[in-house]
PDB file of C-alpha atoms in Angstrom:
ATOM      1  CA  MET A   1     -19.165 117.250   6.304  1.00 49.00           C
ATOM      2  CA  SER A   2     -17.299 114.242   4.794  1.00 48.00           C
ATOM      3  CA  ASP A   3     -15.482 114.620   1.458  1.00 51.00           C
ATOM      4  CA  ARG A   4     -16.223 110.961   0.690  1.00 50.00           C
ATOM      5  CA  SER A   5     -19.383 110.603  -1.469  1.00 49.00           C
ATOM      6  CA  THR A   6     -21.230 107.364  -1.583  1.00 49.00           C
ATOM      7  CA  ALA A   7     -22.343 106.168  -4.982  1.00 50.00           C
ATOM      8  CA  PRO A   8     -25.693 104.599  -5.275  1.00 52.00           C
ATOM      9  CA  GLY A   9     -25.571 100.878  -4.693  1.00 50.00           C
ATOM     10  CA  ASP A  10     -22.367 100.886  -2.445  1.00 51.00           C
ATOM     11  CA  ASP A  11     -24.359  99.912   0.704  1.00 50.00           C
ATOM     12  CA  ASP A  12     -25.786  97.004  -1.190  1.00 50.00           C
ATOM     13  CA  GLN A  13     -22.427  95.918  -2.272  1.00 48.00           C
ATOM     14  CA  GLU A  14     -21.016  96.076   1.222  1.00 48.00           C
ATOM     15  CA  SER A  15     -23.853  93.988   2.653  1.00 47.00           C
ATOM     16  CA  THR A  16     -23.246  91.484  -0.103  1.00 48.00           C
ATOM     17  CA  ASP A  17     -19.529  91.292   0.642  1.00 50.00           C
ATOM     18  CA  ARG A  18     -20.257  90.587   4.414  1.00 48.00           C
ATOM     19  CA  PRO A  19     -19.910  86.994   5.640  1.00 49.00           C
ATOM     20  CA  ASP A  20     -23.234  85.307   6.318  1.00 49.00           C
ATOM     21  CA  ASP A  21     -22.116  84.366   9.883  1.00 48.00           C
ATOM     22  CA  ASP A  22     -23.787  86.758  12.374  1.00 52.00           C
ATOM     23  CA  ARG A  23     -20.507  87.057  14.299  1.00 55.00           C
ATOM     24  CA  GLY A  24     -18.640  88.185  11.146  1.00 58.00           C
ATOM     25  CA  ARG A  25     -16.667  84.924  10.669  1.00 63.00           C
ATOM     26  CA  THR A  26     -16.767  82.639   7.826  1.00 62.00           C
ATOM     27  CA  PRO A  27     -18.434  79.335   8.718  1.00 63.00           C
ATOM     28  CA  LYS A  28     -15.984  76.464   9.175  1.00 64.00           C
ATOM     29  CA  LYS A  29     -15.951  73.840   6.431  1.00 67.00           C
ATOM     30  CA  LYS A  30     -17.880  70.740   7.418  1.00 70.00           C
ATOM     31  CA  ARG A  31     -15.836  67.569   7.819  1.00 68.00           C
ATOM     32  CA  PRO A  32     -16.024  65.113   5.016  1.00 70.00           C
ATOM     33  CA  PHE A  33     -18.111  62.084   5.827  1.00 64.00           C
ATOM     34  CA  TRP A  34     -15.121  59.713   5.573  1.00 66.00           C
ATOM     35  CA  VAL A  35     -13.520  61.755   8.479  1.00 65.00           C
ATOM     36  CA  GLU A  36     -16.678  61.877  10.594  1.00 70.00           C
ATOM     37  CA  LEU A  37     -17.577  58.322  10.146  1.00 70.00           C
ATOM     38  CA  PRO A  38     -14.596  56.839  12.164  1.00 73.00           C
ATOM     39  CA  ILE A  39     -15.241  59.360  14.965  1.00 69.00           C
ATOM     40  CA  LEU A  40     -19.010  58.347  15.175  1.00 72.00           C
ATOM     41  CA  ILE A  41     -18.067  54.586  15.110  1.00 70.00           C
ATOM     42  CA  GLY A  42     -15.505  55.205  17.924  1.00 70.00           C
ATOM     43  CA  VAL A  43     -18.019  57.077  20.061  1.00 67.00           C
ATOM     44  CA  ALA A  44     -20.612  54.368  19.478  1.00 64.00           C
ATOM     45  CA  LEU A  45     -18.191  51.602  20.555  1.00 64.00           C
ATOM     46  CA  VAL A  46     -17.280  53.492  23.663  1.00 64.00           C
ATOM     47  CA  LEU A  47     -20.894  54.091  24.606  1.00 61.00           C
ATOM     48  CA  THR A  48     -21.711  50.464  23.909  1.00 61.00           C
ATOM     49  CA  PHE A  49     -18.754  49.363  26.004  1.00 61.00           C
ATOM     50  CA  VAL A  50     -19.905  51.520  28.988  1.00 60.00           C
ATOM     51  CA  ILE A  51     -23.478  50.443  28.731  1.00 58.00           C
ATOM     52  CA  GLN A  52     -22.628  46.800  28.449  1.00 60.00           C
ATOM     53  CA  THR A  53     -20.116  46.983  31.345  1.00 61.00           C
ATOM     54  CA  PHE A  54     -22.278  48.848  33.850  1.00 57.00           C
ATOM     55  CA  LEU A  55     -25.953  48.651  32.600  1.00 63.00           C
ATOM     56  CA  ALA A  56     -26.830  45.898  30.239  1.00 71.00           C
ATOM     57  CA  ARG A  57     -25.161  43.349  28.004  1.00 82.00           C
ATOM     58  CA  VAL A  58     -26.127  41.327  25.133  1.00 82.00           C
ATOM     59  CA  PHE A  59     -25.209  37.472  25.405  1.00 82.00           C
ATOM     60  CA  VAL A  60     -25.311  34.637  22.968  1.00 83.00           C
ATOM     61  CA  ILE A  61     -27.045  31.481  24.095  1.00 86.00           C
ATOM     62  CA  PRO A  62     -24.998  28.571  22.850  1.00 82.00           C
ATOM     63  CA  SER A  63     -26.492  25.748  24.922  1.00 85.00           C
ATOM     64  CA  GLU A  64     -29.761  23.891  24.635  1.00 90.00           C
ATOM     65  CA  SER A  65     -30.260  23.622  28.412  1.00 92.00           C
ATOM     66  CA  MET A  66     -32.817  26.349  28.507  1.00 94.00           C
ATOM     67  CA  GLU A  67     -34.984  25.271  25.634  1.00 93.00           C
ATOM     68  CA  GLN A  68     -37.450  26.293  24.721  1.00 91.00           C
ATOM     69  CA  THR A  69     -37.429  29.497  26.852  1.00 94.00           C
ATOM     70  CA  LEU A  70     -34.133  30.320  25.093  1.00 94.00           C
ATOM     71  CA  HIS A  71     -32.936  28.784  21.869  1.00 91.00           C
ATOM     72  CA  GLY A  72     -29.413  27.440  21.727  1.00 85.00           C
ATOM     73  CA  CYS A  73     -30.007  24.019  20.257  1.00 73.00           C
ATOM     74  CA  PRO A  74     -27.821  22.468  17.626  1.00 69.00           C
ATOM     75  CA  GLY A  75     -28.859  23.605  14.169  1.00 69.00           C
ATOM     76  CA  CYS A  76     -30.829  26.553  15.244  1.00 73.00           C
ATOM     77  CA  THR A  77     -29.918  30.228  15.581  1.00 74.00           C
ATOM     78  CA  GLY A  78     -28.645  30.883  19.121  1.00 83.00           C
ATOM     79  CA  ASP A  79     -30.695  33.642  20.922  1.00 89.00           C
ATOM     80  CA  ARG A  80     -29.172  37.006  21.656  1.00 88.00           C
ATOM     81  CA  VAL A  81     -30.523  38.127  25.055  1.00 91.00           C
ATOM     82  CA  LEU A  82     -30.391  41.423  26.844  1.00 90.00           C
ATOM     83  CA  VAL A  83     -29.167  40.997  30.387  1.00 92.00           C
ATOM     84  CA  ASP A  84     -29.953  43.649  33.004  1.00 92.00           C
ATOM     85  CA  LYS A  85     -26.872  44.291  35.139  1.00 91.00           C
ATOM     86  CA  VAL A  86     -28.408  46.879  37.336  1.00 90.00           C
ATOM     87  CA  VAL A  87     -31.383  45.117  38.869  1.00 91.00           C
ATOM     88  CA  TYR A  88     -29.398  43.225  41.525  1.00 93.00           C
ATOM     89  CA  VAL A  89     -27.738  46.447  42.715  1.00 89.00           C
ATOM     90  CA  PHE A  90     -31.030  47.179  44.362  1.00 90.00           C
ATOM     91  CA  GLY A  91     -32.345  43.701  45.251  1.00 92.00           C
ATOM     92  CA  ASP A  92     -31.311  40.053  45.424  1.00 94.00           C
ATOM     93  CA  PRO A  93     -32.061  37.326  42.828  1.00 96.00           C
ATOM     94  CA  GLU A  94     -35.425  35.646  43.299  1.00 96.00           C
ATOM     95  CA  PRO A  95     -36.864  32.224  42.505  1.00 97.00           C
ATOM     96  CA  GLY A  96     -38.050  31.906  38.891  1.00 96.00           C
ATOM     97  CA  GLU A  97     -35.619  34.504  37.429  1.00 97.00           C
ATOM     98  CA  VAL A  98     -33.386  33.567  34.487  1.00 97.00           C
ATOM     99  CA  VAL A  99     -29.901  34.771  35.254  1.00 97.00           C
ATOM    100  CA  VAL A 100     -26.504  34.719  33.594  1.00 94.00           C
ATOM    101  CA  PHE A 101     -23.637  33.980  35.936  1.00 95.00           C
ATOM    102  CA  GLU A 102     -20.045  33.070  36.001  1.00 93.00           C
ATOM    103  CA  ARG A 103     -19.388  29.381  36.300  1.00 93.00           C
ATOM    104  CA  PRO A 104     -18.432  28.639  39.868  1.00 94.00           C
ATOM    105  CA  GLY A 105     -15.004  27.067  40.412  1.00 92.00           C
ATOM    106  CA  THR A 106     -16.720  23.959  41.982  1.00 94.00           C
ATOM    107  CA  TRP A 107     -18.502  23.204  38.614  1.00 93.00           C
ATOM    108  CA  ASN A 108     -16.549  20.629  36.703  1.00 83.00           C
ATOM    109  CA  ARG A 109     -17.673  21.050  33.147  1.00 66.00           C
ATOM    110  CA  SER A 110     -19.184  23.453  30.675  1.00 63.00           C
ATOM    111  CA  GLU A 111     -22.127  22.586  28.442  1.00 60.00           C
ATOM    112  CA  PHE A 112     -20.416  23.913  25.351  1.00 56.00           C
ATOM    113  CA  VAL A 113     -16.893  24.583  24.109  1.00 54.00           C
ATOM    114  CA  SER A 114     -16.131  28.034  22.912  1.00 56.00           C
ATOM    115  CA  THR A 115     -14.243  27.882  19.605  1.00 59.00           C
ATOM    116  CA  ARG A 116     -11.535  30.464  20.114  1.00 58.00           C
ATOM    117  CA  SER A 117      -8.813  30.629  17.542  1.00 55.00           C
ATOM    118  CA  ASP A 118      -5.220  29.903  18.563  1.00 63.00           C
ATOM    119  CA  ASN A 119      -4.183  33.056  16.580  1.00 64.00           C
ATOM    120  CA  ALA A 120      -3.771  35.850  19.110  1.00 62.00           C
ATOM    121  CA  VAL A 121      -5.333  38.430  16.808  1.00 58.00           C
ATOM    122  CA  LEU A 122      -8.312  36.340  15.780  1.00 64.00           C
ATOM    123  CA  GLY A 123      -8.845  35.235  19.467  1.00 61.00           C
ATOM    124  CA  TRP A 124      -8.817  38.972  20.538  1.00 59.00           C
ATOM    125  CA  LEU A 125     -11.357  39.728  17.819  1.00 62.00           C
ATOM    126  CA  GLN A 126     -13.642  36.884  18.857  1.00 62.00           C
ATOM    127  CA  GLY A 127     -13.463  38.089  22.448  1.00 63.00           C
ATOM    128  CA  VAL A 128     -14.519  41.634  21.355  1.00 62.00           C
ATOM    129  CA  GLY A 129     -17.245  40.011  19.319  1.00 63.00           C
ATOM    130  CA  ALA A 130     -18.495  38.141  22.404  1.00 60.00           C
ATOM    131  CA  LEU A 131     -18.587  41.399  24.336  1.00 58.00           C
ATOM    132  CA  PHE A 132     -20.901  42.849  21.888  1.00 56.00           C
ATOM    133  CA  GLY A 133     -23.032  39.775  21.455  1.00 53.00           C
ATOM    134  CA  LEU A 134     -21.654  38.962  18.026  1.00 55.00           C
ATOM    135  CA  ALA A 135     -19.779  35.754  18.946  1.00 58.00           C
ATOM    136  CA  ALA A 136     -20.234  32.848  21.381  1.00 58.00           C
ATOM    137  CA  PRO A 137     -19.260  33.876  24.880  1.00 55.00           C
ATOM    138  CA  ASP A 138     -16.610  32.389  27.100  1.00 55.00           C
ATOM    139  CA  GLU A 139     -17.612  29.055  28.414  1.00 55.00           C
ATOM    140  CA  ASP A 140     -17.527  30.268  31.919  1.00 74.00           C
ATOM    141  CA  ASP A 141     -20.664  32.358  31.361  1.00 85.00           C
ATOM    142  CA  VAL A 142     -23.692  30.225  32.116  1.00 92.00           C
ATOM    143  CA  VAL A 143     -27.499  30.839  31.941  1.00 94.00           C
ATOM    144  CA  LYS A 144     -30.019  28.968  34.191  1.00 96.00           C
ATOM    145  CA  ARG A 145     -33.268  29.603  36.091  1.00 97.00           C
ATOM    146  CA  ILE A 146     -33.298  30.157  39.933  1.00 98.00           C
ATOM    147  CA  VAL A 147     -35.258  27.384  41.681  1.00 97.00           C
ATOM    148  CA  ALA A 148     -34.309  28.067  45.262  1.00 97.00           C
ATOM    149  CA  VAL A 149     -32.411  30.731  47.261  1.00 97.00           C
ATOM    150  CA  GLY A 150     -30.376  30.827  50.464  1.00 97.00           C
ATOM    151  CA  GLY A 151     -32.100  29.433  53.459  1.00 97.00           C
ATOM    152  CA  GLN A 152     -34.435  27.213  51.513  1.00 97.00           C
ATOM    153  CA  THR A 153     -34.356  23.380  51.169  1.00 98.00           C
ATOM    154  CA  VAL A 154     -34.820  21.745  47.800  1.00 97.00           C
ATOM    155  CA  GLU A 155     -35.352  18.161  46.703  1.00 97.00           C
ATOM    156  CA  CYS A 156     -36.796  16.074  44.097  1.00 96.00           C
ATOM    157  CA  CYS A 157     -39.353  14.560  43.532  1.00 94.00           C
ATOM    158  CA  ASP A 158     -42.816  14.151  44.891  1.00 95.00           C
ATOM    159  CA  GLU A 159     -45.364  11.489  43.550  1.00 94.00           C
ATOM    160  CA  ARG A 160     -46.154  13.774  40.593  1.00 95.00           C
ATOM    161  CA  ASN A 161     -42.550  14.237  39.642  1.00 95.00           C
ATOM    162  CA  ARG A 162     -42.384  17.809  40.804  1.00 96.00           C
ATOM    163  CA  VAL A 163     -39.404  19.563  42.573  1.00 97.00           C
ATOM    164  CA  LEU A 164     -40.049  20.571  46.122  1.00 97.00           C
ATOM    165  CA  VAL A 165     -38.846  23.714  47.971  1.00 97.00           C
ATOM    166  CA  ASP A 166     -39.363  23.683  51.765  1.00 97.00           C
ATOM    167  CA  GLY A 167     -41.562  20.778  51.276  1.00 96.00           C
ATOM    168  CA  LYS A 168     -43.944  22.441  48.793  1.00 96.00           C
ATOM    169  CA  PRO A 169     -44.212  21.345  45.030  1.00 96.00           C
ATOM    170  CA  LEU A 170     -43.188  23.977  42.525  1.00 97.00           C
ATOM    171  CA  ASP A 171     -45.378  25.221  39.616  1.00 96.00           C
ATOM    172  CA  GLU A 172     -42.988  25.036  36.552  1.00 96.00           C
ATOM    173  CA  PRO A 173     -44.921  25.708  33.434  1.00 95.00           C
ATOM    174  CA  TYR A 174     -41.668  26.553  31.564  1.00 95.00           C
ATOM    175  CA  ILE A 175     -40.181  23.058  31.721  1.00 96.00           C
ATOM    176  CA  TYR A 176     -39.373  21.538  28.303  1.00 95.00           C
ATOM    177  CA  TRP A 177     -39.455  17.782  27.856  1.00 93.00           C
ATOM    178  CA  ASP A 178     -37.239  16.332  25.176  1.00 90.00           C
ATOM    179  CA  PRO A 179     -39.511  14.085  23.007  1.00 90.00           C
ATOM    180  CA  ALA A 180     -36.652  11.529  22.830  1.00 89.00           C
ATOM    181  CA  GLN A 181     -36.415  11.179  26.568  1.00 90.00           C
ATOM    182  CA  GLU A 182     -38.894  10.045  29.338  1.00 91.00           C
ATOM    183  CA  ARG A 183     -40.739  12.788  31.233  1.00 92.00           C
ATOM    184  CA  LEU A 184     -39.086  11.977  34.474  1.00 93.00           C
ATOM    185  CA  GLN A 185     -36.696  14.282  36.429  1.00 94.00           C
ATOM    186  CA  GLN A 186     -33.587  13.130  38.091  1.00 91.00           C
ATOM    187  CA  GLU A 187     -34.160  12.437  41.785  1.00 94.00           C
ATOM    188  CA  PHE A 188     -31.982  14.077  44.531  1.00 94.00           C
ATOM    189  CA  GLY A 189     -32.315  14.259  48.294  1.00 95.00           C
ATOM    190  CA  ALA A 190     -33.200  17.272  50.397  1.00 96.00           C
ATOM    191  CA  ILE A 191     -30.411  19.882  50.485  1.00 96.00           C
ATOM    192  CA  ARG A 192     -30.388  23.169  52.170  1.00 98.00           C
ATOM    193  CA  VAL A 193     -29.117  26.199  50.167  1.00 98.00           C
ATOM    194  CA  PRO A 194     -26.685  28.269  52.237  1.00 97.00           C
ATOM    195  CA  ASP A 195     -27.108  31.945  52.610  1.00 97.00           C
ATOM    196  CA  GLY A 196     -25.578  33.870  49.650  1.00 97.00           C
ATOM    197  CA  LYS A 197     -25.938  30.893  47.218  1.00 98.00           C
ATOM    198  CA  LEU A 198     -28.454  29.878  44.631  1.00 98.00           C
ATOM    199  CA  PHE A 199     -29.895  26.540  43.409  1.00 98.00           C
ATOM    200  CA  VAL A 200     -30.243  26.736  39.688  1.00 98.00           C
ATOM    201  CA  MET A 201     -31.722  24.362  37.035  1.00 97.00           C
ATOM    202  CA  GLY A 202     -32.311  24.475  33.216  1.00 96.00           C
ATOM    203  CA  ASP A 203     -35.678  24.585  31.662  1.00 96.00           C
ATOM    204  CA  ASN A 204     -34.726  21.747  29.397  1.00 95.00           C
ATOM    205  CA  ARG A 205     -34.866  19.653  32.551  1.00 94.00           C
ATOM    206  CA  ASN A 206     -33.214  16.376  31.275  1.00 91.00           C
ATOM    207  CA  ASN A 207     -30.575  18.094  29.179  1.00 92.00           C
ATOM    208  CA  SER A 208     -28.987  20.516  31.674  1.00 93.00           C
ATOM    209  CA  GLY A 209     -25.836  20.345  33.599  1.00 92.00           C
ATOM    210  CA  ASP A 210     -26.855  22.422  36.782  1.00 95.00           C
ATOM    211  CA  SER A 211     -26.924  22.456  40.542  1.00 97.00           C
ATOM    212  CA  ARG A 212     -28.087  18.891  40.646  1.00 95.00           C
ATOM    213  CA  THR A 213     -24.865  17.432  38.956  1.00 93.00           C
ATOM    214  CA  GLN A 214     -22.184  20.013  38.654  1.00 94.00           C
ATOM    215  CA  GLY A 215     -19.205  19.253  40.974  1.00 92.00           C
ATOM    216  CA  GLY A 216     -20.904  16.056  41.817  1.00 91.00           C
ATOM    217  CA  GLY A 217     -23.969  17.921  43.223  1.00 92.00           C
ATOM    218  CA  GLY A 218     -24.570  18.884  46.714  1.00 93.00           C
ATOM    219  CA  ASP A 219     -22.572  21.843  48.107  1.00 94.00           C
ATOM    220  CA  ASN A 220     -20.507  21.954  44.892  1.00 95.00           C
ATOM    221  CA  GLY A 221     -23.599  22.622  42.744  1.00 96.00           C
ATOM    222  CA  PHE A 222     -24.593  25.925  44.403  1.00 98.00           C
ATOM    223  CA  VAL A 223     -23.990  29.232  42.574  1.00 97.00           C
ATOM    224  CA  PRO A 224     -22.690  32.206  44.717  1.00 97.00           C
ATOM    225  CA  VAL A 225     -24.837  35.217  44.422  1.00 97.00           C
ATOM    226  CA  ASP A 226     -21.694  37.150  43.711  1.00 96.00           C
ATOM    227  CA  ASN A 227     -21.205  35.269  40.571  1.00 96.00           C
ATOM    228  CA  VAL A 228     -24.520  36.525  39.033  1.00 96.00           C
ATOM    229  CA  ILE A 229     -23.913  38.943  36.151  1.00 94.00           C
ATOM    230  CA  GLY A 230     -27.472  39.955  35.671  1.00 94.00           C
ATOM    231  CA  LYS A 231     -31.140  39.071  34.954  1.00 96.00           C
ATOM    232  CA  VAL A 232     -32.105  38.058  31.404  1.00 95.00           C
ATOM    233  CA  ARG A 233     -34.861  40.385  30.310  1.00 94.00           C
ATOM    234  CA  VAL A 234     -35.610  40.020  26.587  1.00 93.00           C
ATOM    235  CA  ILE A 235     -34.650  38.171  23.464  1.00 93.00           C
ATOM    236  CA  VAL A 236     -33.284  40.672  21.007  1.00 90.00           C
ATOM    237  CA  LEU A 237     -32.138  38.436  18.144  1.00 86.00           C
ATOM    238  CA  PRO A 238     -33.177  36.770  15.839  1.00 88.00           C
ATOM    239  CA  PRO A 239     -36.269  39.099  15.033  1.00 89.00           C
ATOM    240  CA  SER A 240     -38.511  36.104  14.719  1.00 89.00           C
ATOM    241  CA  ARG A 241     -37.807  35.436  18.485  1.00 90.00           C
ATOM    242  CA  TRP A 242     -38.437  38.977  19.793  1.00 89.00           C
ATOM    243  CA  GLN A 243     -40.105  38.462  23.161  1.00 91.00           C
ATOM    244  CA  GLY A 244     -39.703  39.078  26.827  1.00 92.00           C
ATOM    245  CA  VAL A 245     -38.285  36.220  29.195  1.00 93.00           C
ATOM    246  CA  GLY A 246     -40.713  35.401  31.857  1.00 87.00           C
ATOM    247  CA  ASP A 247     -39.715  35.300  35.610  1.00 87.00           C
ATOM    248  CA  HIS A 248     -42.652  33.155  36.721  1.00 92.00           C
ATOM    249  CA  ASN A 249     -42.166  32.518  40.421  1.00 93.00           C
ATOM    250  CA  PRO A 250     -42.520  28.691  40.725  1.00 94.00           C
ATOM    251  CA  GLN A 251     -42.935  28.912  44.486  1.00 92.00           C
ATOM    252  CA  ALA A 252     -46.115  31.109  44.214  1.00 86.00           C
ATOM    253  CA  LEU A 253     -49.510  29.382  44.144  1.00 58.00           C
ATOM    254  CA  SER A 254     -50.747  31.929  41.624  1.00 39.00           C
ATOM    255  CA  ALA A 255     -48.296  34.350  39.976  1.00 37.00           C
ATOM    256  CA  PRO A 256     -49.625  37.633  38.415  1.00 40.00           C
ATOM    257  CA  ALA A 257     -50.203  37.533  34.759  1.00 38.00           C
ATOM    258  CA  TRP A 258     -47.484  40.045  34.055  1.00 37.00           C
ATOM    259  CA  GLN A 259     -44.845  37.565  35.346  1.00 38.00           C
ATOM    260  CA  THR A 260     -45.425  35.082  32.554  1.00 36.00           C
ATOM    261  CA  GLY A 261     -43.671  37.340  30.052  1.00 38.00           C
ATOM    262  CA  ILE A 262     -42.210  40.820  29.604  1.00 39.00           C
ATOM    263  CA  PRO A 263     -43.590  42.744  26.599  1.00 38.00           C
ATOM    264  CA  MET A 264     -41.287  43.382  23.746  1.00 39.00           C
ATOM    265  CA  GLY A 265     -41.655  47.122  24.611  1.00 44.00           C
ATOM    266  CA  VAL A 266     -39.193  46.456  27.464  1.00 42.00           C
ATOM    267  CA  GLY A 267     -36.548  45.656  24.899  1.00 44.00           C
ATOM    268  CA  ILE A 268     -37.290  48.838  22.990  1.00 43.00           C
ATOM    269  CA  ALA A 269     -37.214  50.834  26.227  1.00 49.00           C
ATOM    270  CA  ALA A 270     -33.952  49.339  26.990  1.00 47.00           C
ATOM    271  CA  ALA A 271     -32.469  50.093  23.590  1.00 46.00           C
ATOM    272  CA  TRP A 272     -33.808  53.723  23.651  1.00 47.00           C
ATOM    273  CA  PRO A 273     -31.105  55.245  25.950  1.00 56.00           C
ATOM    274  CA  THR A 274     -28.449  53.986  23.559  1.00 50.00           C
ATOM    275  CA  LEU A 275     -30.173  55.553  20.538  1.00 46.00           C
ATOM    276  CA  TRP A 276     -30.703  58.766  22.388  1.00 52.00           C
ATOM    277  CA  LEU A 277     -27.030  58.989  23.448  1.00 52.00           C
ATOM    278  CA  GLY A 278     -25.938  58.252  19.975  1.00 51.00           C
ATOM    279  CA  ARG A 279     -28.089  61.055  18.503  1.00 54.00           C
ATOM    280  CA  ARG A 280     -26.854  63.500  21.187  1.00 56.00           C
ATOM    281  CA  VAL A 281     -23.228  62.726  20.470  1.00 50.00           C
ATOM    282  CA  ARG A 282     -23.911  63.041  16.749  1.00 51.00           C
ATOM    283  CA  GLY A 283     -25.603  66.403  17.370  1.00 60.00           C
ATOM    284  CA  ILE A 284     -22.495  67.670  19.525  1.00 52.00           C
ATOM    285  CA  LEU A 285     -20.205  66.569  16.776  1.00 48.00           C
ATOM    286  CA  ARG A 286     -22.184  68.474  14.177  1.00 53.00           C
ATOM    287  CA  GLY A 287     -22.337  71.501  16.364  1.00 55.00           C
ATOM    288  CA  SER A 288     -18.503  71.540  16.741  1.00 50.00           C
ATOM    289  CA  ASP A 289     -18.278  71.794  12.853  1.00 50.00           C
ATOM    290  CA  ARG A 290     -20.015  75.112  12.802  1.00 53.00           C
TER     291      ARG A 290
END
């Protein structure tokens, strides 16, 4: 029999003195917001970098050559577009698709001049901004629409002013005619596209430096498939321009309706993995604070 007597209420006092933590440890103090914020920003930047390097990237459209499919005209807000970098891992570029590619070495000029600062620090910041779609890209990144692929023969024009591929006229509802210019395409003779190359043109047909003229045209105007960065899927900014970018096949007699435009939901679906990853990381960081 114990000599220790227990006074009424002692058990209640002991239970009150115990830590709330089930494991008998005092919970860690949560990090202040000013400490957590840089961590979250750093993680978000790393995730964004990984996604834009391997999956999808946002590009700024600085040139008017793709009007009015993509805005890049002087005086207007240049579109920010989401470029799918995975699609061509599983297949080849097809006619009608709008693609971003590295300017071939045979092309002799760019359609715009990137305003990079001579200051090393500012120039680096502008480069980072371009990576995240916040600044104009390097002038070696170009956006055009594929008209013909390797093995096909392209020429212009027939009696109705249409481009021909393998002797058949193209159906090109996306062409934009500058009101200040004549509705007449530049003529060029038949030329066969080599395997592994692309023949590209701008939708703003009379204001585009493309496969017809770059490098003097001919063989120098082709774009190597290996230069293609990805397929333009959707316009993400400005909000007033939210829409899909169609990949109407101009070589098809009648394209399916879904090819005339990709719903804005595709853009939301593309953004969802980023949001999900961000929330997961935030949850893990919060869990480590406990």
